[in-house]
Short mmCIF file of C-alpha atoms and ligand atoms in Angstrom, two decimals:
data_model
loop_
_atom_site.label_atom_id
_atom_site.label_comp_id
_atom_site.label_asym_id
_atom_site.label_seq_id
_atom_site.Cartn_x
_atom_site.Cartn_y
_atom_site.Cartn_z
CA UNK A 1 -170.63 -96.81 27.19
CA UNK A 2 -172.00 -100.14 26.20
CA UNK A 3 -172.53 -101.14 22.36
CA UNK A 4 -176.43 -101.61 22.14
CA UNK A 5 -176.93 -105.42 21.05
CA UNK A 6 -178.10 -105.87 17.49
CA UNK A 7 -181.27 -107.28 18.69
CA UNK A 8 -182.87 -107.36 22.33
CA UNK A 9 -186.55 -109.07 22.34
CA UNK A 10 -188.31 -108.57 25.97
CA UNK A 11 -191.41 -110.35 26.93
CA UNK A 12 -192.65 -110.92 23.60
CA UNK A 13 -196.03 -112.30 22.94
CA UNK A 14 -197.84 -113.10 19.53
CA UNK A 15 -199.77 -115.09 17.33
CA UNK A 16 -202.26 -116.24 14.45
CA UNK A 17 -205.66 -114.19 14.96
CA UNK A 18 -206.95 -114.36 18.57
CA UNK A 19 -204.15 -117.51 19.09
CA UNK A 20 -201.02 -117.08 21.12
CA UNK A 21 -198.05 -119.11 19.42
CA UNK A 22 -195.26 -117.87 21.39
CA UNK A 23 -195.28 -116.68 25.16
CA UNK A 24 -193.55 -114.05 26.85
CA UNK A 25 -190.10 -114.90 24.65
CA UNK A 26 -186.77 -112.90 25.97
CA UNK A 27 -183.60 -112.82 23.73
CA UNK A 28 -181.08 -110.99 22.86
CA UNK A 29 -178.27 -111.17 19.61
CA UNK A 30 -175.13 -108.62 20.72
CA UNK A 31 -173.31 -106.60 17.91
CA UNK A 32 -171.68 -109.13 16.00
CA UNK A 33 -173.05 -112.40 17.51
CA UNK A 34 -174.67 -115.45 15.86
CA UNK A 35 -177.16 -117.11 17.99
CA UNK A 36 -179.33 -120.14 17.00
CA UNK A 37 -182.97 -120.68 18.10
CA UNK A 38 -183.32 -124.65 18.41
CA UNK A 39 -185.98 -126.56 18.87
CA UNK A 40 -188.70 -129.35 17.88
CA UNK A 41 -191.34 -129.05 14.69
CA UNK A 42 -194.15 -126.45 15.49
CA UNK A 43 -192.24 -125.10 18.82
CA UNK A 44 -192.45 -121.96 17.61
CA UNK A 45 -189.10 -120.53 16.33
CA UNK A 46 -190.44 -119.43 12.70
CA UNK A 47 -193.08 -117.77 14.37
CA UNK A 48 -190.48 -116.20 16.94
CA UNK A 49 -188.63 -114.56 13.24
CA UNK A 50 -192.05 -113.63 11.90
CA UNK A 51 -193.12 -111.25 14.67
CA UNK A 52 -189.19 -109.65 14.81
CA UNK A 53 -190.08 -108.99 11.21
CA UNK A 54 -193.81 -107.27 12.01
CA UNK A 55 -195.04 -110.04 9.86
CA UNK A 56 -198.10 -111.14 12.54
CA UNK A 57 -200.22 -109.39 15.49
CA UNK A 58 -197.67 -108.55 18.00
CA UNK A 59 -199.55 -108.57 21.20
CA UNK A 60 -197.19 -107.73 23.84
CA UNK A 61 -193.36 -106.69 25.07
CA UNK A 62 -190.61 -105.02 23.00
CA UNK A 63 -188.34 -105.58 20.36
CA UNK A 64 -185.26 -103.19 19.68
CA UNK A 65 -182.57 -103.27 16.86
CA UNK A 66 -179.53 -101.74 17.95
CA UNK A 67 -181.12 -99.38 20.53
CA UNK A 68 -184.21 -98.34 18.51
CA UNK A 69 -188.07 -99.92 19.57
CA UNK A 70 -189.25 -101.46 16.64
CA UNK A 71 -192.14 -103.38 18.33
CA UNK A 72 -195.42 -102.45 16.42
CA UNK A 73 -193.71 -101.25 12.85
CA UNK A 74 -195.05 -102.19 9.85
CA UNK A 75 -192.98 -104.90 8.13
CA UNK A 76 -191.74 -103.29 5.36
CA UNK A 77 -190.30 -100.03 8.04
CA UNK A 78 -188.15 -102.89 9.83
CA UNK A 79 -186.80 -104.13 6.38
CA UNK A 80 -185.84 -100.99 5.95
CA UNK A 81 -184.63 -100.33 9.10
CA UNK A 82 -181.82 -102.90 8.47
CA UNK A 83 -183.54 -106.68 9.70
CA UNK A 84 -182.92 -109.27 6.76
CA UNK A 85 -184.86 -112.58 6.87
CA UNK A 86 -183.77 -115.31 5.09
CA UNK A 87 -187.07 -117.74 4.63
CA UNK A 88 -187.20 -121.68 4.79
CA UNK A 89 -188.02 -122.25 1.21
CA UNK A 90 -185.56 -119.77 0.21
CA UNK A 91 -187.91 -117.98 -2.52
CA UNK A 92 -185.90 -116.66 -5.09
CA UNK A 93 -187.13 -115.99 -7.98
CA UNK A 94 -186.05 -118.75 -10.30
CA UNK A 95 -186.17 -117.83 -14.52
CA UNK A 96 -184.74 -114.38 -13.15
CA UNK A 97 -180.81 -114.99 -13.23
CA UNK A 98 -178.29 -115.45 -10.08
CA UNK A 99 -177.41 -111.65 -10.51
CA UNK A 100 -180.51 -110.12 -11.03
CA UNK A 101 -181.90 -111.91 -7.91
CA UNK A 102 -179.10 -110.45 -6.13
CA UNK A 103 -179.53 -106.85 -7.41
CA UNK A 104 -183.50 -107.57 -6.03
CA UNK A 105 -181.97 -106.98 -2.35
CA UNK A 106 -180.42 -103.70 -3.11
CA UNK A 107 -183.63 -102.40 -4.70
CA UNK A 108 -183.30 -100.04 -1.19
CA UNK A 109 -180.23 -98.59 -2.96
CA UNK A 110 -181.72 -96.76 -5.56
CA UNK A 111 -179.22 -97.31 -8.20
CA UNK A 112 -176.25 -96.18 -6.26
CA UNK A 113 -173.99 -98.04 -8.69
CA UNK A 114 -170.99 -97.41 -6.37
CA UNK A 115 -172.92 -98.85 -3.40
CA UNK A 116 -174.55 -101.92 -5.38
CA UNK A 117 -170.94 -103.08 -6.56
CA UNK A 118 -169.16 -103.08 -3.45
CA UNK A 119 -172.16 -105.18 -1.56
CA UNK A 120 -171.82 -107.38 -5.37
CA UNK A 121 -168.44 -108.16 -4.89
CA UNK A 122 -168.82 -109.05 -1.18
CA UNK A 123 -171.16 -111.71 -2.02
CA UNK A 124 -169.15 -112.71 -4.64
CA UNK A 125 -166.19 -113.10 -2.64
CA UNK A 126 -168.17 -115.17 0.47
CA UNK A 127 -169.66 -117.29 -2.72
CA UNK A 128 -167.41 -117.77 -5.85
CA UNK A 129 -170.01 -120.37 -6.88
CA UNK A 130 -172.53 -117.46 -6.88
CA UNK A 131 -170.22 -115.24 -8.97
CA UNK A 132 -169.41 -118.27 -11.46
CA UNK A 133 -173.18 -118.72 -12.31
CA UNK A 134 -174.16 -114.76 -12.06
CA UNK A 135 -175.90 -114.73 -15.48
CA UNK A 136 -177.35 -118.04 -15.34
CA UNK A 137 -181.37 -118.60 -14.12
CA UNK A 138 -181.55 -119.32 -10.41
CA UNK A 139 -183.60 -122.74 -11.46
CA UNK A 140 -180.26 -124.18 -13.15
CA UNK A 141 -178.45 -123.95 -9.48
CA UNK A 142 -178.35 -126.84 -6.91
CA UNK A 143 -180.49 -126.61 -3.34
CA UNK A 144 -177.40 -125.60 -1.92
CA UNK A 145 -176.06 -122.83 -4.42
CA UNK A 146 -179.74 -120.98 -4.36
CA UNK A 147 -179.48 -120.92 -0.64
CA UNK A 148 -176.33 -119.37 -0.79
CA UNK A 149 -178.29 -116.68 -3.44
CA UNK A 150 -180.99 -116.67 -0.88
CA UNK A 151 -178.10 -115.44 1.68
CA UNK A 152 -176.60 -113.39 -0.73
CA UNK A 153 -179.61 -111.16 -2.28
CA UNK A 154 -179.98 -110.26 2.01
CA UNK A 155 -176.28 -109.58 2.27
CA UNK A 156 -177.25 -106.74 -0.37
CA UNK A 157 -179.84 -105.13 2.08
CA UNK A 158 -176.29 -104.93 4.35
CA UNK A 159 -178.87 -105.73 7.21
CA UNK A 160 -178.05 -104.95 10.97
CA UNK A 161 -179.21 -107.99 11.71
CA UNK A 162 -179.23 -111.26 9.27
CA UNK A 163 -182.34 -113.52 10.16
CA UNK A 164 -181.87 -117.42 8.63
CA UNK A 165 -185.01 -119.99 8.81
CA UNK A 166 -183.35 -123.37 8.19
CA UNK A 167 -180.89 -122.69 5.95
CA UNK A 168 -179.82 -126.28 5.79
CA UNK A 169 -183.42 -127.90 5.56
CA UNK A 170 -183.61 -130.44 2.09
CA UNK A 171 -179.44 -130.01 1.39
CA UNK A 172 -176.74 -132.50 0.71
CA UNK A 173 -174.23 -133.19 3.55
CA UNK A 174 -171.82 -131.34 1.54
CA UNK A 175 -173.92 -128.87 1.02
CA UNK A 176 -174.65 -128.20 4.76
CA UNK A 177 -170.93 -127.69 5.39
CA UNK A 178 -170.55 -125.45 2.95
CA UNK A 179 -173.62 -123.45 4.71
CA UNK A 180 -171.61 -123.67 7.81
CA UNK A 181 -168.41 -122.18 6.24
CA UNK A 182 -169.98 -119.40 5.59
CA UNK A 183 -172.61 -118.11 8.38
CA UNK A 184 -169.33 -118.98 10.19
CA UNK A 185 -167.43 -116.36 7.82
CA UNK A 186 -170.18 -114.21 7.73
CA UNK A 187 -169.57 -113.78 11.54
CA UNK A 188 -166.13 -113.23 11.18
CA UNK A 189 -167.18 -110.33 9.39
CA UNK A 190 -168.99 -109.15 12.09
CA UNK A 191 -172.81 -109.71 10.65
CA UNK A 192 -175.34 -110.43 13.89
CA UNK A 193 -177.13 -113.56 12.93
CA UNK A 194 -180.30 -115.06 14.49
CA UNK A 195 -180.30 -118.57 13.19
CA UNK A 196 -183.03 -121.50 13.55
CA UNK A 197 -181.95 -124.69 13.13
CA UNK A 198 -183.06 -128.33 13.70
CA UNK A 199 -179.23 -129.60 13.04
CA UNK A 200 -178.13 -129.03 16.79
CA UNK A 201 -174.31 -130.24 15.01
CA UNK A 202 -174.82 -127.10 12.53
CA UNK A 203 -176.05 -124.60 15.07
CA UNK A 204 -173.36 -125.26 17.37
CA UNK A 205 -170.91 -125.04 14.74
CA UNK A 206 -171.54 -121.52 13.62
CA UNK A 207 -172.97 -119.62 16.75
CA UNK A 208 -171.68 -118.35 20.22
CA UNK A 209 -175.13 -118.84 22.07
CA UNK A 210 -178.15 -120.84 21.71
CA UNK A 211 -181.95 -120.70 22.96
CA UNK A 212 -184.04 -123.94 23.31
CA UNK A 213 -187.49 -123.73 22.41
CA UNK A 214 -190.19 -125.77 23.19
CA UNK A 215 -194.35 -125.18 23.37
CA UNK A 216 -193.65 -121.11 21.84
CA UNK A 217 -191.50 -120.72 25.26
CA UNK A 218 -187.83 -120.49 25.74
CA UNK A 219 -186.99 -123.39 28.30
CA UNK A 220 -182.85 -123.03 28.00
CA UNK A 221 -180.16 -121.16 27.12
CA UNK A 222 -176.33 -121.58 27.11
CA UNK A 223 -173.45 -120.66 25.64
CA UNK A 224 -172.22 -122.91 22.88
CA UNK A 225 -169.16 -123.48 24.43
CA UNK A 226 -170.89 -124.98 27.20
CA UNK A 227 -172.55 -127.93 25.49
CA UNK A 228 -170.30 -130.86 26.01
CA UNK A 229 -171.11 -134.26 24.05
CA UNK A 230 -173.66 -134.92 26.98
CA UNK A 231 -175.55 -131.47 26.51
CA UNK A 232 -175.96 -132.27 23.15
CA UNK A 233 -177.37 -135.73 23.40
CA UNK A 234 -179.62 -134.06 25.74
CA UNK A 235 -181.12 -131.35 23.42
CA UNK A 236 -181.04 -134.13 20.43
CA UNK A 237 -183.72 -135.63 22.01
CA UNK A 238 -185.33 -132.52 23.06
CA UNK A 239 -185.56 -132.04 19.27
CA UNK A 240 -186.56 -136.03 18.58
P1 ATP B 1 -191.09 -125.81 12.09
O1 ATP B 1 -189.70 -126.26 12.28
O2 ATP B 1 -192.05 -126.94 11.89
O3 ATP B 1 -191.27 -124.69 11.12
P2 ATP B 1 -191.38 -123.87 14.19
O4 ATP B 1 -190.75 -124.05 15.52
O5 ATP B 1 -190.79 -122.91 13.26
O6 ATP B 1 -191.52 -125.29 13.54
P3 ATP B 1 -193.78 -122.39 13.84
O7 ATP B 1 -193.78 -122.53 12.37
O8 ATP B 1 -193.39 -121.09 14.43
O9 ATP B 1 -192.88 -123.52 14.49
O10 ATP B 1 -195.22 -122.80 14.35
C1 ATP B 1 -195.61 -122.70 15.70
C2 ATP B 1 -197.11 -122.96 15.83
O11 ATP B 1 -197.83 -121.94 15.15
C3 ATP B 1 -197.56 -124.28 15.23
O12 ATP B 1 -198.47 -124.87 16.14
C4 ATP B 1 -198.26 -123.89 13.96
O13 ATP B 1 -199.32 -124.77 13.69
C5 ATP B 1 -198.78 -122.49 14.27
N1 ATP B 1 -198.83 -121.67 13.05
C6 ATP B 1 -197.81 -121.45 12.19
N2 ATP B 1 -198.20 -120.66 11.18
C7 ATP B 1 -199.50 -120.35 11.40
C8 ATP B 1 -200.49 -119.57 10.69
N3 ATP B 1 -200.19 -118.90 9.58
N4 ATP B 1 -201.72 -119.51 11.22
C9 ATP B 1 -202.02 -120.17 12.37
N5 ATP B 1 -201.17 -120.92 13.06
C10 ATP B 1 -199.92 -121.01 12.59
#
């Protein structure tokens, strides 16, 4: 028997209102794999996470996490069913402190101290940084270090399938690497990852496959292996 893949998306159309954003989108994220979603400004990759999530009208085709149809669910069912989205913006909740932000995705948990502790220390040990500021307010840490709280507080929902809008949009160079260090060790751990980027170096970095997206449609996919210096130039100015 096959391992179903964390996420299969089949035909999938949806919108704003009566509008059509994305058209007939196909995808799929295997057990384990990180896959990026590239593409230019308003091509319709946020929109693509959004409708995974049941966040908008879902008009047609089906989306499954790991073998179960989810297409239709009420948002908070699929967050509970084990999808994690990490938003652009990040949204943490900034006078609340590094730890109690973190504890915020394992609300699901119920107080299962045992549970809570050993998701705790996994974050913890993916970001020290996170662990050294734990009791300080979110607001006191760089762009960078909330992101990686951003990544964290999901990593507490121990999601199926880890969802990332931009993870890198407004940080430092440094910064970015760091990012990539870890989706890239958050793979090695075996998390599925659905990644949008606009940093084509990042993306390719950090995940086996990627989808190009243009005008809500997918218009390529390869492997990243595949993209050789040329490839690259190529989607670069796809992206502009
Ligand atoms: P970006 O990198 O700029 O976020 P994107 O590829 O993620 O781009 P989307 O945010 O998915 O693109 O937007 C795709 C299209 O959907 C755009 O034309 C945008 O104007 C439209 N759109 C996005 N959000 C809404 C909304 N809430 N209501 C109506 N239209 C929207």
């Amino acid at each position: 028997t096959t391992t179903p893949d964390a996420l299969g998306v089949s035909g999938l159309t949806a919108g704003y209102g009566r509008f059509d954003v994305i058209h007939d989108i196909s995808l799929r994220v295997a057990r384990g794999e990180a896959v990026a979603l590239l593409g230019p400004n308003g091509a319709g990759k946020t929109t693509i996470l959004r409708a995974i999530m049941g966040m908008l009208r879902h008009k047609h085709g089906t989306i499954r996490i790991d073998a179960n149809d989810i297409s239709g669910l009420p948002a908070h069912k699929i967050a509970r069913g084990h999808v994690a989205l990490v938003p652009e913006g990040r949204r943490l909740f900034l006078n609340q402190t590094v730890e109690d932000n973190l504890r915020l995705g394992g609300l699901h948990l119920r107080g299962d101290r045992a549970a809570t502790e050993r998701l705790l220390s996994s974050v913890f040990e993916l970001f020290p940084v996170v662990e050294r500021y734990r009791t300080r307010p979110a607001t006191a840490l760089s762009g960078g270090e909330q992101q990686m709280v951003a990544i964290g507080r999901m990593m507490m929902s121990d999601p199926k399938l880890m969802l990332l809008d931009e993870p890198s949009l407004g940080l430092a160079p440094l910064a970015i690497q760091d990012m990539a260090r870890a989706l890239i060790t958050l793979r090695e751990r075996g998390q599925s990852i659905l990644l949008v980027e606009q940093r084509v170096d990042l993306a390719l970095q950090v995940c086996d496959r990627v989808y190009v997206v243009n005008g809500g449609r997918i218009v390529r996919e390869s492997a990243a292996s595949e993209i050789d210096a040329a490839g690259r130039e190529l989607i670069d100015a796809y992206l502009g």
